[in-house]
Each structure stands twice: as C-alpha cells, then as structure tokens.
Amino acid sequence: NAGVMQNPRHLVRRRGQEARLRCSPMKGHSHVYWYRQLPEEGLKFMVYLQKENIIDESGMPKERFSAEFPKEGPSILRIQQVVRGDSAAYFCASSPRRTYGLGLAGIHNEQFFGPGTRLTVL
Amino acid sequence: AQRVTQPEKLLSVFKGAPVELKCNYSYSGSPELFWYVQYSRQRLQLLLRHISRESIKGFTADLNKGETSFHLKKPFAQEEDSAMYYCALQNAGGTSYGKLTFGQGTILTVHP
C-alpha cells in the first residue's frame, strides 16, 4: 500500500490562475479530509468528503474554493483565481470509514496523511 | 468553539534529558486527543492517542480533563526524537464527523 498520494508536490501559480490539487487515498479508504497549513500556523481543517459526497465543508472559504471526490479517481481541491494569501501547504488525509470515537462502534479510525502540496502564488 | 494550544513553538533539550511538550485544549464535549509527529522530510503520522493509553517510542501523554491538558512526555530524549509535534483534537460525533483541530506545533530539537 503506497499510502496517501498527493500531486503535484509543488505548484506555482500566478495570481488569477487556477490551482488543482489531487489526493489519492489509501487503497480501501473512502473518506478524505483536506487541511491547509498557512505559514507559521498549524493545520486547519477545510473539508471532509466521501465518495461523491461532501460531508462537512465548514472550513472551506466561501468563494473560489471547491472540492470533489468522484466515484472514480482522486479527490480534487480546486482553487480558482488564486491570490497570494492562498500560498500554503495543503494536506489530505484518508481513513477507511468515518472517523469518530467511542460511539456505537467503539472504534477510532486513524487518518493517514499525504505528503502535502506546497502552493506558491506569485 | 474548539481550540488547541501549544504554547511552545520551539523546544530544545539535550540527549538523555526529560522532555515535555505542552498542549492545552478547549472543547465543550468529551474530547479525543492525539499527538502527531512529522520527522524531517516525512509525512505527518500519528504518534499516540489518548484512548489507547499506550507508550510509543517512549512517549506518553495523559489526558487531564481538570486542567484541559494533554502534555506529551518522555523521560529520556533521543536525537531521533527531533521533529515537529502537533497536538490535535477530534470531534467525537455530531455534524463535524471527526475533523481534526490542530495546535500550532512545537519543533523539538534534541542536541547530542
């Protein structure tokens, strides 16, 4: 199992261009989380997706950002009309099923992280 | 709103010395807490979780609900422990479905 894959690892865009970040979860994982790490800050949750569904997008900026996780293929985080403030490291994580704690199943599922995509906006 | 605070951005110790990385949290429900570690040029990985009550690589962390803390400790630091450490809190249910809230991270450097 190759682990969570992200590409590209580094992406440079000029202001106003579009950025597409890809995340391939681990084999057998159907849940994907995206996090953003701005310079000098910790990782911040953006969005949680299952196959073909957005479950929680409470951390996504209201404009220019979108995410999808189609039935086939990787999850995509798309940033339209990028601005300098979008420069950050974007991480995705996958888990085999919904990650939660001591609920009915009494099981916690770990989130496995990808290496991240470092986006630089010139 | 939930929040995780790691007050130390940088922490330096000598090999063999005890180390404690501080983590405080605020959360209205019953929290699940974790420590993640990122070694140089590697991806973020789970170090330990409070519900497991385990010791990994000599590290332990005890959840103190009274002080709302989850400090990471190791009695004798090793050079290979040098890394970035993140404390994280997870939603245990509801509409937030297990998203992680991270602290700002602490860079631990263990000198020979």
mmCIF file with all atom_site columns, C-alpha atoms in Angstrom, chain A residues 2-5 33 35 37 40-45 48 55-56 58-59 91 98-103 108-115, chain B residues 9 32 34 36 38 41-47 49-51 84 86 90-105:
data_model
loop_
_atom_site.group_PDB
_atom_site.id
_atom_site.type_symbol
_atom_site.label_atom_id
_atom_site.label_alt_id
_atom_site.label_comp_id
_atom_site.label_asym_id
_atom_site.label_entity_id
_atom_site.label_seq_id
_atom_site.pdbx_PDB_ins_code
_atom_site.Cartn_x
_atom_site.Cartn_y
_atom_site.Cartn_z
_atom_site.occupancy
_atom_site.B_iso_or_equiv
_atom_site.pdbx_formal_charge
_atom_site.auth_seq_id
_atom_site.auth_comp_id
_atom_site.auth_asym_id
_atom_site.auth_atom_id
_atom_site.pdbx_PDB_model_num
ATOM 1  C CA . ALA A 1 2   ? 1.654   3.161  -1.219 1.00 0.00 ? 2   ALA A CA 1
ATOM 2  C CA . GLY A 1 3   ? -0.040  5.407  1.291  1.00 0.00 ? 3   GLY A CA 1
ATOM 3  C CA . VAL A 1 4   ? -1.893  8.600  0.550  1.00 0.00 ? 4   VAL A CA 1
ATOM 4  C CA . MET A 1 5   ? -0.590  10.230 -2.604 1.00 0.00 ? 5   MET A CA 1
ATOM 5  C CA . TYR A 1 33  ? -10.107 15.165 4.630  1.00 0.00 ? 33  TYR A CA 1
ATOM 6  C CA . TYR A 1 35  ? -6.296  20.550 5.617  1.00 0.00 ? 35  TYR A CA 1
ATOM 7  C CA . GLN A 1 37  ? -1.308  24.968 6.681  1.00 0.00 ? 37  GLN A CA 1
ATOM 8  C CA . GLU A 1 40  ? 3.746   29.765 10.820 1.00 0.00 ? 40  GLU A CA 1
ATOM 9  C CA . GLU A 1 41  ? 0.400   28.153 11.621 1.00 0.00 ? 41  GLU A CA 1
ATOM 10 C CA . GLY A 1 42  ? -0.934  24.700 12.379 1.00 0.00 ? 42  GLY A CA 1
ATOM 11 C CA . LEU A 1 43  ? -3.042  22.619 10.039 1.00 0.00 ? 43  LEU A CA 1
ATOM 12 C CA . LYS A 1 44  ? -6.617  23.789 9.662  1.00 0.00 ? 44  LYS A CA 1
ATOM 13 C CA . PHE A 1 45  ? -9.499  21.632 8.529  1.00 0.00 ? 45  PHE A CA 1
ATOM 14 C CA . TYR A 1 48  ? -14.431 16.212 4.569  1.00 0.00 ? 48  TYR A CA 1
ATOM 15 C CA . ILE A 1 55  ? -19.981 15.753 4.243  1.00 0.00 ? 55  ILE A CA 1
ATOM 16 C CA . ASP A 1 56  ? -18.546 18.788 6.005  1.00 0.00 ? 56  ASP A CA 1
ATOM 17 C CA . SER A 1 58  ? -17.271 24.150 7.278  1.00 0.00 ? 58  SER A CA 1
ATOM 18 C CA . GLY A 1 59  ? -13.599 25.045 6.892  1.00 0.00 ? 59  GLY A CA 1
ATOM 19 C CA . PHE A 1 91  ? -2.576  18.201 3.107  1.00 0.00 ? 91  PHE A CA 1
ATOM 20 C CA . ARG A 1 98  ? -15.931 7.756  9.190  1.00 0.00 ? 98  ARG A CA 1
ATOM 21 C CA . THR A 1 99  ? -13.525 8.593  11.932 1.00 0.00 ? 99  THR A CA 1
ATOM 22 C CA . TYR A 1 100 ? -15.174 9.002  15.268 1.00 0.00 ? 100 TYR A CA 1
ATOM 23 C CA . GLY A 1 101 ? -14.576 7.962  18.782 1.00 0.00 ? 101 GLY A CA 1
ATOM 24 C CA . LEU A 1 102 ? -16.342 5.930  21.363 1.00 0.00 ? 102 LEU A CA 1
ATOM 25 C CA . GLY A 1 103 ? -19.668 5.798  19.615 1.00 0.00 ? 103 GLY A CA 1
ATOM 26 C CA . HIS A 1 108 ? -11.470 5.059  16.292 1.00 0.00 ? 108 HIS A CA 1
ATOM 27 C CA . ASN A 1 109 ? -10.090 5.150  12.778 1.00 0.00 ? 109 ASN A CA 1
ATOM 28 C CA . GLU A 1 110 ? -6.828  6.874  12.152 1.00 0.00 ? 110 GLU A CA 1
ATOM 29 C CA . GLN A 1 111 ? -6.415  9.468  9.473  1.00 0.00 ? 111 GLN A CA 1
ATOM 30 C CA . PHE A 1 112 ? -3.404  8.816  7.253  1.00 0.00 ? 112 PHE A CA 1
ATOM 31 C CA . PHE A 1 113 ? -1.778  11.883 5.787  1.00 0.00 ? 113 PHE A CA 1
ATOM 32 C CA . GLY A 1 114 ? -0.287  12.536 2.406  1.00 0.00 ? 114 GLY A CA 1
ATOM 33 C CA . PRO A 1 115 ? 2.989   14.410 1.887  1.00 0.00 ? 115 PRO A CA 1
ATOM 34 C CA . LYS B 2 9   ? 6.957   26.957 19.231 1.00 0.00 ? 9   LYS B CA 1
ATOM 35 C CA . GLU B 2 32  ? -10.445 12.762 21.759 1.00 0.00 ? 32  GLU B CA 1
ATOM 36 C CA . PHE B 2 34  ? -3.854  12.864 19.674 1.00 0.00 ? 34  PHE B CA 1
ATOM 37 C CA . TYR B 2 36  ? 1.045   13.673 15.568 1.00 0.00 ? 36  TYR B CA 1
ATOM 38 C CA . GLN B 2 38  ? 6.444   14.977 11.452 1.00 0.00 ? 38  GLN B CA 1
ATOM 39 C CA . ARG B 2 41  ? 11.216  15.121 5.028  1.00 0.00 ? 41  ARG B CA 1
ATOM 40 C CA . GLN B 2 42  ? 8.498   12.731 6.122  1.00 0.00 ? 42  GLN B CA 1
ATOM 41 C CA . ARG B 2 43  ? 4.753   12.987 6.222  1.00 0.00 ? 43  ARG B CA 1
ATOM 42 C CA . LEU B 2 44  ? 2.657   13.656 9.272  1.00 0.00 ? 44  LEU B CA 1
ATOM 43 C CA . GLN B 2 45  ? 1.968   10.485 11.219 1.00 0.00 ? 45  GLN B CA 1
ATOM 44 C CA . LEU B 2 46  ? 0.060   9.549  14.311 1.00 0.00 ? 46  LEU B CA 1
ATOM 45 C CA . LEU B 2 47  ? 2.253   9.143  17.383 1.00 0.00 ? 47  LEU B CA 1
ATOM 46 C CA . ARG B 2 49  ? -3.932  8.773  21.016 1.00 0.00 ? 49  ARG B CA 1
ATOM 47 C CA . HIS B 2 50  ? -5.292  9.238  24.492 1.00 0.00 ? 50  HIS B CA 1
ATOM 48 C CA . ILE B 2 51  ? -7.858  6.455  24.342 1.00 0.00 ? 51  ILE B CA 1
ATOM 49 C CA . MET B 2 84  ? 7.716   18.763 14.674 1.00 0.00 ? 84  MET B CA 1
ATOM 50 C CA . TYR B 2 86  ? 1.321   18.548 16.743 1.00 0.00 ? 86  TYR B CA 1
ATOM 51 C CA . GLN B 2 90  ? -11.023 15.270 17.189 1.00 0.00 ? 90  GLN B CA 1
ATOM 52 C CA . ASN B 2 91  ? -14.755 15.745 17.165 1.00 0.00 ? 91  ASN B CA 1
ATOM 53 C CA . ALA B 2 92  ? -16.296 12.609 18.538 1.00 0.00 ? 92  ALA B CA 1
ATOM 54 C CA . GLY B 2 93  ? -19.532 12.897 16.637 1.00 0.00 ? 93  GLY B CA 1
ATOM 55 C CA . GLY B 2 94  ? -22.255 15.240 15.544 1.00 0.00 ? 94  GLY B CA 1
ATOM 56 C CA . THR B 2 95  ? -22.071 17.095 12.302 1.00 0.00 ? 95  THR B CA 1
ATOM 57 C CA . SER B 2 96  ? -18.313 17.595 12.358 1.00 0.00 ? 96  SER B CA 1
ATOM 58 C CA . TYR B 2 97  ? -17.591 13.940 11.755 1.00 0.00 ? 97  TYR B CA 1
ATOM 59 C CA . GLY B 2 98  ? -14.142 13.529 13.143 1.00 0.00 ? 98  GLY B CA 1
ATOM 60 C CA . LYS B 2 99  ? -12.318 16.505 11.706 1.00 0.00 ? 99  LYS B CA 1
ATOM 61 C CA . LEU B 2 100 ? -9.068  17.250 13.489 1.00 0.00 ? 100 LEU B CA 1
ATOM 62 C CA . THR B 2 101 ? -8.264  20.568 15.116 1.00 0.00 ? 101 THR B CA 1
ATOM 63 C CA . PHE B 2 102 ? -4.510  21.053 15.367 1.00 0.00 ? 102 PHE B CA 1
ATOM 64 C CA . GLY B 2 103 ? -2.313  23.139 17.586 1.00 0.00 ? 103 GLY B CA 1
ATOM 65 C CA . GLN B 2 104 ? 0.354   25.317 16.037 1.00 0.00 ? 104 GLN B CA 1
ATOM 66 C CA . GLY B 2 105 ? 3.034   22.709 16.551 1.00 0.00 ? 105 GLY B CA 1
#
